[in-house]
C-alpha cells in the first residue's frame, strides 16, 4: 500500500475526530464541514432525498457513532437536500431482515456483520478465516486496500453497493465455566456463535460445542444456561450487558469483525453524482470515526467490565498459535468448499502482500 493512501486515511480520521470532539459515546457536537464529495462542479442538482440506515446496535455503539458523523457530514454538505435518519437498536429488524430490505429496495442502507452479508455475497467468506490479523492496523490497512474495495464493489452483483466497513472489533470469548487460557479450555464448551458454518466449523475443530443463537436472543440464552459461553467484540459485552450473565472474558482475538455499510444500488445511482460522492466521503469519515471510538474505548471497557466483576485474561502467544494451527486450516477448508481454493489462496496471498508493503510504516 502506498504511503499516500495512509495519509489520506489519517486525514479522514482527523476530520472525523474533529467532527465529534467529544470522547466516544458521550455528548456530541456538530460535525465540521470539509469539501464536498465527487461529481461535476456545474452539475444541475434538484430534488431532495431521504436515507434510512438500519443498525442492530445501540446509539452509543462505535459503528452507530460513525453513522452519526456520516449523517452530519452528508446533511451539511448537501445543504439538507439529503436527509439521513439512523434507526439504531434493531428498530427496523435484525441484520438479516434489514439486509434483505436493502437488497429489495424497501430500505436505503443498513449496517450488518459479515455473517449475513455472506448469505448474499460469498466473496466475503474469506473474512471468516480466523487468526489472519494480529492488530487493528493490519486489518484496517487490508480492508482499506484494493482487497476491501473489491469486496464492497462485488455487492453490485446482488443489487447493493458497499460504502465502507464500520467498526465492530476483534471477537473475544466470554464464559461462565472458566477462563480460556489454552485451546483445551474450549473442550466441550457450549458456546454461542453466529449462524455461520465457517465459525461453527472452526470452533468445533478446537473442541468446542458451538450453538447458533440469534444476537437478539443471546442475553436470554446465557441467563437460562442454554449456552455457557459466547464470542463477540468487547463493545458488545458492555452494550448488551453480557457482564450480568458471564463471569470470564478471555482476549482470544480469534477473528477481526467489521460491519459493511451497504446501500441499495438503484437508490445510490438515483442520487446526483455530486451527492453520490458526498455520501461515499461521509461513509469513509464514519468508518474512521467508528474505528477511533472502538480503539479509544476498549481499554476503558475492560476496566469497566472488571468493575462489574468480570475476570479478564490475556491469551499468551503459545496458546494463540495452538488455536490458530487447528482453527485456521478448518476454516480455510470450509471457505474453499464454498468459493474455491483458488480464491482463498489469492486472498491470503494478497493479504500477505499488503501487510508486507505496510510493514515499513
Tab-separated table of C-alpha atoms in Angstrom:
chain	number	residue	atom	x	y	z
A	1	UNK	CA	0.000	0.000	0.000
A	2	UNK	CA	1.341	3.388	-0.961
A	3	UNK	CA	2.135	5.907	1.729
A	4	UNK	CA	-0.262	8.416	0.166
A	5	UNK	CA	-3.210	6.167	0.871
A	6	UNK	CA	-2.296	6.050	4.542
A	7	UNK	CA	-2.014	9.838	4.638
A	8	UNK	CA	-5.498	10.185	3.141
A	9	UNK	CA	-6.904	7.800	5.717
A	10	UNK	CA	-5.163	9.664	8.514
A	11	UNK	CA	-6.663	12.905	7.237
A	12	UNK	CA	-10.094	11.306	7.237
A	13	UNK	CA	-9.571	10.227	10.824
A	14	UNK	CA	-8.587	13.757	11.857
A	15	UNK	CA	-11.682	15.164	10.184
A	16	UNK	CA	-13.920	12.610	11.827
A	17	UNK	CA	-12.439	13.201	15.282
A	18	UNK	CA	-12.835	16.944	14.794
A	19	UNK	CA	-16.447	16.314	13.817
A	20	UNK	CA	-17.099	14.662	17.148
A	21	UNK	CA	-14.618	16.289	19.578
A	22	UNK	CA	-16.470	14.640	22.404
A	23	UNK	CA	-14.997	11.366	23.600
A	24	UNK	CA	-16.759	8.388	22.076
A	25	UNK	CA	-20.170	7.629	23.426
A	26	UNK	CA	-20.539	10.985	25.201
A	27	UNK	CA	-22.394	14.121	24.137
A	28	UNK	CA	-21.658	15.141	20.585
A	29	UNK	CA	-21.120	18.461	18.889
A	30	UNK	CA	-21.973	19.215	15.296
A	31	UNK	CA	-19.753	17.965	12.520
A	32	UNK	CA	-17.296	20.273	10.908
A	33	UNK	CA	-17.548	20.774	7.209
A	34	UNK	CA	-14.926	19.873	4.668
A	35	UNK	CA	-15.037	19.823	0.931
A	36	UNK	CA	-17.911	18.164	-0.851
A	37	UNK	CA	-17.535	14.771	-2.465
A	38	UNK	CA	-17.263	13.944	-6.152
A	39	UNK	CA	-19.435	14.907	-9.062
A	40	UNK	CA	-19.107	17.746	-11.549
A	41	UNK	CA	-18.937	21.239	-10.062
A	42	UNK	CA	-21.535	22.599	-12.517
A	43	UNK	CA	-23.927	19.675	-12.180
A	44	UNK	CA	-27.591	20.679	-12.076
A	45	UNK	CA	-28.928	19.343	-8.782
A	46	UNK	CA	-32.592	19.371	-7.837
A	47	UNK	CA	-34.825	17.408	-5.535
A	48	UNK	CA	-34.408	16.067	-2.028
A	49	UNK	CA	-33.620	12.588	-0.755
A	50	UNK	CA	-34.064	10.609	2.438
A	51	UNK	CA	-31.635	7.886	3.515
A	52	UNK	CA	-32.757	5.499	6.247
A	53	UNK	CA	-29.934	3.488	7.801
A	54	UNK	CA	-30.703	0.457	9.955
A	55	UNK	CA	-28.339	-0.981	12.549
A	56	UNK	CA	-28.900	-3.514	15.305
A	57	UNK	CA	-26.514	-1.957	17.829
A	58	UNK	CA	-27.275	0.807	20.315
A	59	UNK	CA	-26.920	4.529	19.699
A	60	UNK	CA	-23.606	4.607	21.586
A	61	UNK	CA	-22.002	1.685	19.738
A	62	UNK	CA	-18.903	2.693	17.724
A	63	UNK	CA	-20.499	1.847	14.372
A	64	UNK	CA	-23.602	3.887	15.230
A	65	UNK	CA	-21.483	6.844	16.313
A	66	UNK	CA	-19.753	6.592	12.948
A	67	UNK	CA	-23.121	6.745	11.218
A	68	UNK	CA	-23.873	9.929	13.155
A	69	UNK	CA	-20.686	11.508	11.784
A	70	UNK	CA	-21.752	10.429	8.310
A	71	UNK	CA	-25.221	11.924	8.837
A	72	UNK	CA	-23.852	15.283	9.939
A	73	UNK	CA	-21.399	15.449	7.068
A	74	UNK	CA	-23.884	14.462	4.358
A	75	UNK	CA	-26.633	16.761	5.548
A	76	UNK	CA	-24.279	19.734	5.841
A	77	UNK	CA	-22.565	19.203	2.505
A	78	UNK	CA	-25.887	18.822	0.657
A	79	UNK	CA	-27.476	21.828	2.418
A	80	UNK	CA	-30.069	19.478	3.868
A	81	UNK	CA	-31.161	18.137	0.489
A	82	UNK	CA	-30.112	14.665	1.606
A	83	UNK	CA	-31.635	13.767	4.961
A	84	UNK	CA	-30.092	10.844	6.859
A	85	UNK	CA	-32.129	9.036	9.520
A	86	UNK	CA	-30.463	6.393	11.704
A	87	UNK	CA	-32.560	3.597	13.187
A	88	UNK	CA	-30.425	2.017	15.907
A	89	UNK	CA	-31.208	-0.785	18.313
A	90	UNK	CA	-32.827	-3.029	15.717
A	91	UNK	CA	-35.823	-0.725	15.223
A	92	UNK	CA	-36.247	-1.919	11.646
A	93	UNK	CA	-35.352	-5.546	12.363
A	94	UNK	CA	-32.288	-7.735	12.746
A	95	UNK	CA	-29.322	-7.667	10.407
A	96	UNK	CA	-30.688	-10.432	8.173
A	97	UNK	CA	-34.029	-8.653	7.814
A	98	UNK	CA	-32.633	-5.202	7.124
A	99	UNK	CA	-30.083	-6.521	4.650
A	100	UNK	CA	-32.923	-8.186	2.764
A	101	UNK	CA	-34.823	-4.899	2.781
A	102	UNK	CA	-31.825	-3.123	1.263
A	103	UNK	CA	-31.409	-5.776	-1.427
A	104	UNK	CA	-35.113	-5.489	-2.320
A	105	UNK	CA	-35.081	-1.692	-2.351
A	106	UNK	CA	-37.511	-1.119	0.543
A	107	UNK	CA	-34.673	0.332	2.686
A	108	UNK	CA	-31.833	2.563	1.539
A	109	UNK	CA	-28.961	1.429	3.810
A	110	UNK	CA	-28.052	-0.981	6.582
A	111	UNK	CA	-25.049	-1.972	8.653
A	112	UNK	CA	-24.556	-5.713	9.036
A	113	UNK	CA	-21.920	-8.134	10.252
A	114	UNK	CA	-20.072	-10.288	7.756
A	115	UNK	CA	-22.200	-13.373	8.506
A	116	UNK	CA	-25.487	-12.134	6.976
A	117	UNK	CA	-23.625	-10.392	4.144
A	118	UNK	CA	-22.074	-13.740	3.226
A	119	UNK	CA	-25.556	-15.142	2.597
A	120	UNK	CA	-25.781	-12.729	-0.352
A	121	UNK	CA	-22.182	-12.496	-1.466
A	122	UNK	CA	-19.887	-15.485	-0.813
A	123	UNK	CA	-16.832	-13.334	-1.649
A	124	UNK	CA	-17.000	-12.062	1.957
A	125	UNK	CA	-16.456	-15.576	3.335
A	126	UNK	CA	-12.702	-15.036	3.348
A	127	UNK	CA	-13.259	-12.798	6.373
A	128	UNK	CA	-14.425	-15.909	8.260
A	129	UNK	CA	-10.871	-17.266	8.343
A	130	UNK	CA	-9.595	-16.800	11.915
A	131	UNK	CA	-6.207	-15.610	13.129
A	132	UNK	CA	-5.340	-13.764	9.899
A	133	UNK	CA	-4.798	-10.384	11.582
A	134	UNK	CA	-2.782	-9.661	14.710
A	135	UNK	CA	-3.615	-5.980	15.150
A	136	UNK	CA	-6.251	-3.466	14.202
A	137	UNK	CA	-3.790	-1.651	11.955
A	138	UNK	CA	-3.228	-4.811	9.942
A	139	UNK	CA	-6.954	-5.403	9.469
A	140	UNK	CA	-7.675	-1.769	8.640
A	141	UNK	CA	-4.911	-1.438	6.091
A	142	UNK	CA	-6.045	-4.585	4.287
A	143	UNK	CA	-9.694	-3.535	4.188
A	144	UNK	CA	-8.673	-0.054	3.026
A	145	UNK	CA	-6.684	-1.564	0.166
A	146	UNK	CA	-7.998	-2.996	-3.101
A	147	UNK	CA	-8.936	-6.154	-1.174
A	148	UNK	CA	-11.667	-4.404	0.779
A	149	UNK	CA	-12.709	-2.223	-2.155
A	150	UNK	CA	-13.161	-5.268	-4.370
A	151	UNK	CA	-15.335	-6.940	-1.734
A	152	UNK	CA	-17.539	-3.872	-1.355
A	153	UNK	CA	-17.923	-3.493	-5.116
A	154	UNK	CA	-18.788	-7.178	-5.539
A	155	UNK	CA	-22.124	-6.454	-3.854
A	156	UNK	CA	-23.232	-4.705	-7.051
A	157	UNK	CA	-23.959	-8.149	-8.489
A	158	UNK	CA	-26.625	-8.501	-5.792
A	159	UNK	CA	-28.328	-5.117	-6.189
A	160	UNK	CA	-26.308	-3.360	-3.499
A	161	UNK	CA	-23.119	-1.363	-3.132
A	162	UNK	CA	-20.774	-1.426	-0.159
A	163	UNK	CA	-19.710	2.017	1.037
A	164	UNK	CA	-17.398	1.325	3.987
A	165	UNK	CA	-16.513	-1.070	6.792
A	166	UNK	CA	-17.919	0.207	10.076
A	167	UNK	CA	-16.032	-0.993	13.131
A	168	UNK	CA	-17.032	-3.984	15.221
A	169	UNK	CA	-13.683	-5.192	16.537
A	170	UNK	CA	-11.788	-8.357	17.324
A	171	UNK	CA	-14.030	-11.114	18.643
A	172	UNK	CA	-13.334	-12.451	22.137
A	173	UNK	CA	-14.702	-15.343	24.212
A	174	UNK	CA	-16.738	-14.946	27.398
A	175	UNK	CA	-17.774	-17.864	29.584
A	176	UNK	CA	-19.399	-18.897	32.844
A	177	UNK	CA	-17.336	-22.059	33.140
A	178	UNK	CA	-13.710	-20.944	33.266
A	179	UNK	CA	-11.304	-18.543	31.589
A	180	UNK	CA	-9.889	-19.621	28.240
A	181	UNK	CA	-6.119	-19.674	28.593
A	182	UNK	CA	-5.426	-22.565	26.202
A	183	UNK	CA	-7.304	-24.436	23.498
A	184	UNK	CA	-8.099	-27.233	25.951
A	185	UNK	CA	-10.350	-24.824	27.870
A	186	UNK	CA	-12.701	-24.802	24.878
A	187	UNK	CA	-13.193	-28.581	25.009
A	188	UNK	CA	-16.915	-29.354	25.265
A	189	UNK	CA	-17.760	-25.703	25.929
A	190	UNK	CA	-21.290	-24.900	24.745
A	191	UNK	CA	-20.574	-21.597	23.071
A	192	UNK	CA	-22.945	-19.359	21.180
A	193	UNK	CA	-21.837	-18.471	17.659
A	194	UNK	CA	-23.494	-16.678	14.797
A	195	UNK	CA	-25.389	-18.773	12.267
A	196	UNK	CA	-22.245	-19.175	10.221
A	197	UNK	CA	-20.985	-22.577	9.134
A	198	UNK	CA	-17.379	-21.416	8.970
A	199	UNK	CA	-17.424	-20.110	12.542
A	200	UNK	CA	-19.200	-23.238	13.724
A	201	UNK	CA	-16.617	-25.389	11.960
A	202	UNK	CA	-13.501	-23.797	13.400
A	203	UNK	CA	-14.890	-23.807	16.935
A	204	UNK	CA	-15.721	-27.482	16.520
A	205	UNK	CA	-12.168	-28.087	15.337
A	206	UNK	CA	-10.911	-26.531	18.586
A	207	UNK	CA	-13.098	-28.924	20.582
A	208	UNK	CA	-15.972	-26.594	21.495
A	209	UNK	CA	-19.684	-27.275	21.110
A	210	UNK	CA	-20.840	-24.267	19.046
A	211	UNK	CA	-24.553	-23.444	19.155
A	212	UNK	CA	-26.009	-20.728	16.901
A	213	UNK	CA	-28.242	-18.230	18.710
A	214	UNK	CA	-29.721	-15.030	17.280
A	215	UNK	CA	-27.997	-11.940	18.641
A	216	UNK	CA	-31.311	-10.559	19.887
A	217	UNK	CA	-31.797	-13.744	21.959
A	218	UNK	CA	-28.240	-14.016	23.283
A	219	UNK	CA	-28.741	-12.457	26.717
A	220	UNK	CA	-31.683	-14.726	27.474
A	221	UNK	CA	-29.843	-17.808	26.207
A	222	UNK	CA	-26.949	-17.047	28.549
A	223	UNK	CA	-29.175	-16.232	31.513
A	224	UNK	CA	-31.089	-19.502	31.064
A	225	UNK	CA	-27.874	-21.517	30.576
A	226	UNK	CA	-28.950	-22.590	27.107
A	227	UNK	CA	-25.332	-21.830	26.297
A	228	UNK	CA	-22.436	-21.317	28.714
A	229	UNK	CA	-20.271	-19.044	26.605
A	230	UNK	CA	-20.331	-16.703	23.634
A	231	UNK	CA	-17.936	-14.796	21.377
A	232	UNK	CA	-18.277	-11.159	20.384
A	233	UNK	CA	-16.304	-7.931	20.201
A	234	UNK	CA	-15.709	-6.294	23.584
A	235	UNK	CA	-18.096	-3.436	22.819
A	236	UNK	CA	-20.995	-5.889	22.591
A	237	UNK	CA	-20.219	-7.316	26.033
A	238	UNK	CA	-20.987	-3.969	27.620
A	239	UNK	CA	-23.520	-2.797	25.020
A	240	UNK	CA	-25.756	-5.825	25.657
A	241	UNK	CA	-24.878	-6.085	29.376
A	242	UNK	CA	-23.491	-9.574	28.934
A	243	UNK	CA	-21.366	-8.983	32.038
A	244	UNK	CA	-24.537	-9.637	34.016
A	245	UNK	CA	-24.658	-13.241	32.812
A	246	UNK	CA	-20.981	-14.034	32.150
A	247	UNK	CA	-18.040	-14.338	34.538
A	248	UNK	CA	-14.917	-14.595	32.393
A	249	UNK	CA	-13.663	-12.599	29.406
A	250	UNK	CA	-10.724	-14.089	27.523
A	251	UNK	CA	-8.929	-11.971	24.920
A	252	UNK	CA	-8.622	-14.599	22.211
A	253	UNK	CA	-8.612	-12.103	19.316
A	254	UNK	CA	-9.624	-15.065	17.170
A	255	UNK	CA	-11.159	-13.087	14.334
A	256	UNK	CA	-11.441	-9.478	13.188
A	257	UNK	CA	-15.017	-8.456	12.502
A	258	UNK	CA	-16.087	-5.339	10.647
A	259	UNK	CA	-19.600	-4.327	9.636
A	260	UNK	CA	-20.148	-3.405	5.972
A	261	UNK	CA	-22.360	-0.391	5.371
A	262	UNK	CA	-24.419	-1.354	2.335
A	263	UNK	CA	-26.717	0.710	0.145
A	264	UNK	CA	-29.371	-0.275	-2.391
A	265	UNK	CA	-27.687	0.135	-5.761
A	266	UNK	CA	-30.688	1.591	-7.584
A	267	UNK	CA	-31.160	4.203	-4.889
A	268	UNK	CA	-27.468	5.104	-4.881
A	269	UNK	CA	-27.427	5.520	-8.642
A	270	UNK	CA	-30.565	7.686	-8.459
A	271	UNK	CA	-28.612	10.287	-6.494
A	272	UNK	CA	-26.929	13.112	-8.437
A	273	UNK	CA	-23.257	12.393	-8.990
A	274	UNK	CA	-22.203	15.100	-6.551
A	275	UNK	CA	-24.377	13.608	-3.836
A	276	UNK	CA	-23.017	10.140	-4.515
A	277	UNK	CA	-19.537	11.463	-3.837
A	278	UNK	CA	-20.648	13.208	-0.657
A	279	UNK	CA	-22.331	10.043	0.614
A	280	UNK	CA	-19.213	7.993	-0.117
A	281	UNK	CA	-16.969	10.520	1.636
A	282	UNK	CA	-19.340	10.634	4.589
A	283	UNK	CA	-19.264	6.846	4.841
A	284	UNK	CA	-15.457	6.832	4.974
A	285	UNK	CA	-15.438	9.537	7.638
A	286	UNK	CA	-17.939	7.500	9.627
A	287	UNK	CA	-15.858	4.370	9.248
A	288	UNK	CA	-12.718	6.084	10.503
A	289	UNK	CA	-14.575	7.613	13.422
A	290	UNK	CA	-16.070	4.261	14.424
A	291	UNK	CA	-12.566	2.775	14.409
A	292	UNK	CA	-11.258	5.618	16.526
A	293	UNK	CA	-14.115	5.214	19.014
A	294	UNK	CA	-13.651	1.474	19.362
A	295	UNK	CA	-9.888	1.709	19.805
A	296	UNK	CA	-10.225	4.549	22.312
A	297	UNK	CA	-12.837	2.763	24.390
A	298	UNK	CA	-11.645	-0.847	24.562
A	299	UNK	CA	-9.248	-0.397	27.490
A	300	UNK	CA	-11.862	1.666	29.309
A	301	UNK	CA	-14.484	-1.008	28.686
A	302	UNK	CA	-12.187	-3.698	30.082
A	303	UNK	CA	-11.747	-1.655	33.254
A	304	UNK	CA	-15.499	-1.161	33.417
A	305	UNK	CA	-16.154	-4.885	32.988
A	306	UNK	CA	-13.695	-5.717	35.744
A	307	UNK	CA	-15.578	-3.261	37.917
A	308	UNK	CA	-18.735	-5.254	37.231
A	309	UNK	CA	-16.959	-8.360	38.488
A	310	UNK	CA	-15.780	-9.973	35.252
A	311	UNK	CA	-12.358	-11.619	35.247
A	312	UNK	CA	-10.355	-10.585	32.187
A	313	UNK	CA	-7.363	-12.568	30.943
A	314	UNK	CA	-4.916	-12.371	28.068
A	315	UNK	CA	-4.206	-15.419	25.912
A	316	UNK	CA	-0.468	-15.913	25.521
A	317	UNK	CA	1.275	-16.338	22.195
A	318	UNK	CA	1.777	-20.095	22.540
A	319	UNK	CA	-1.937	-20.706	23.187
A	320	UNK	CA	-2.830	-18.320	20.380
A	321	UNK	CA	-0.634	-20.222	17.933
A	322	UNK	CA	-2.074	-23.553	19.089
A	323	UNK	CA	-5.606	-22.328	18.365
A	324	UNK	CA	-4.529	-20.912	15.021
A	325	UNK	CA	-2.881	-24.188	13.970
A	326	UNK	CA	-6.206	-26.007	14.353
A	327	UNK	CA	-8.883	-23.397	13.652
A	328	UNK	CA	-7.405	-21.736	10.580
A	329	UNK	CA	-6.996	-24.884	8.431
A	330	UNK	CA	-10.545	-25.938	9.315
A	331	UNK	CA	-11.945	-22.575	8.240
A	332	UNK	CA	-9.857	-22.461	5.067
A	333	UNK	CA	-11.188	-25.866	4.046
A	334	UNK	CA	-14.758	-24.795	4.783
A	335	UNK	CA	-14.494	-21.498	2.910
A	336	UNK	CA	-12.717	-23.161	-0.032
A	337	UNK	CA	-15.571	-25.642	-0.335
A	338	UNK	CA	-17.904	-22.678	-0.919
A	339	UNK	CA	-15.884	-20.292	-3.084
A	340	UNK	CA	-12.968	-22.408	-4.338
A	341	UNK	CA	-9.422	-22.918	-3.130
A	342	UNK	CA	-8.031	-20.530	-5.736
A	343	UNK	CA	-9.968	-17.584	-4.316
A	344	UNK	CA	-8.918	-18.422	-0.773
A	345	UNK	CA	-5.272	-18.732	-1.794
A	346	UNK	CA	-5.470	-15.477	-3.746
A	347	UNK	CA	-6.961	-13.643	-0.757
A	348	UNK	CA	-4.337	-14.902	1.684
A	349	UNK	CA	-1.557	-14.075	-0.796
A	350	UNK	CA	-2.892	-10.549	-1.305
A	351	UNK	CA	-3.208	-10.042	2.452
A	352	UNK	CA	0.402	-11.101	2.907
A	353	UNK	CA	1.443	-8.727	0.124
A	354	UNK	CA	-0.398	-5.746	1.618
A	355	UNK	CA	0.939	-6.443	5.102
A	356	UNK	CA	4.424	-6.655	3.641
A	357	UNK	CA	4.002	-3.282	1.961
A	358	UNK	CA	2.896	-1.558	5.162
A	359	UNK	CA	5.486	-3.200	7.400
A	360	UNK	CA	7.898	-0.299	6.903
A	361	UNK	CA	5.437	2.309	8.162
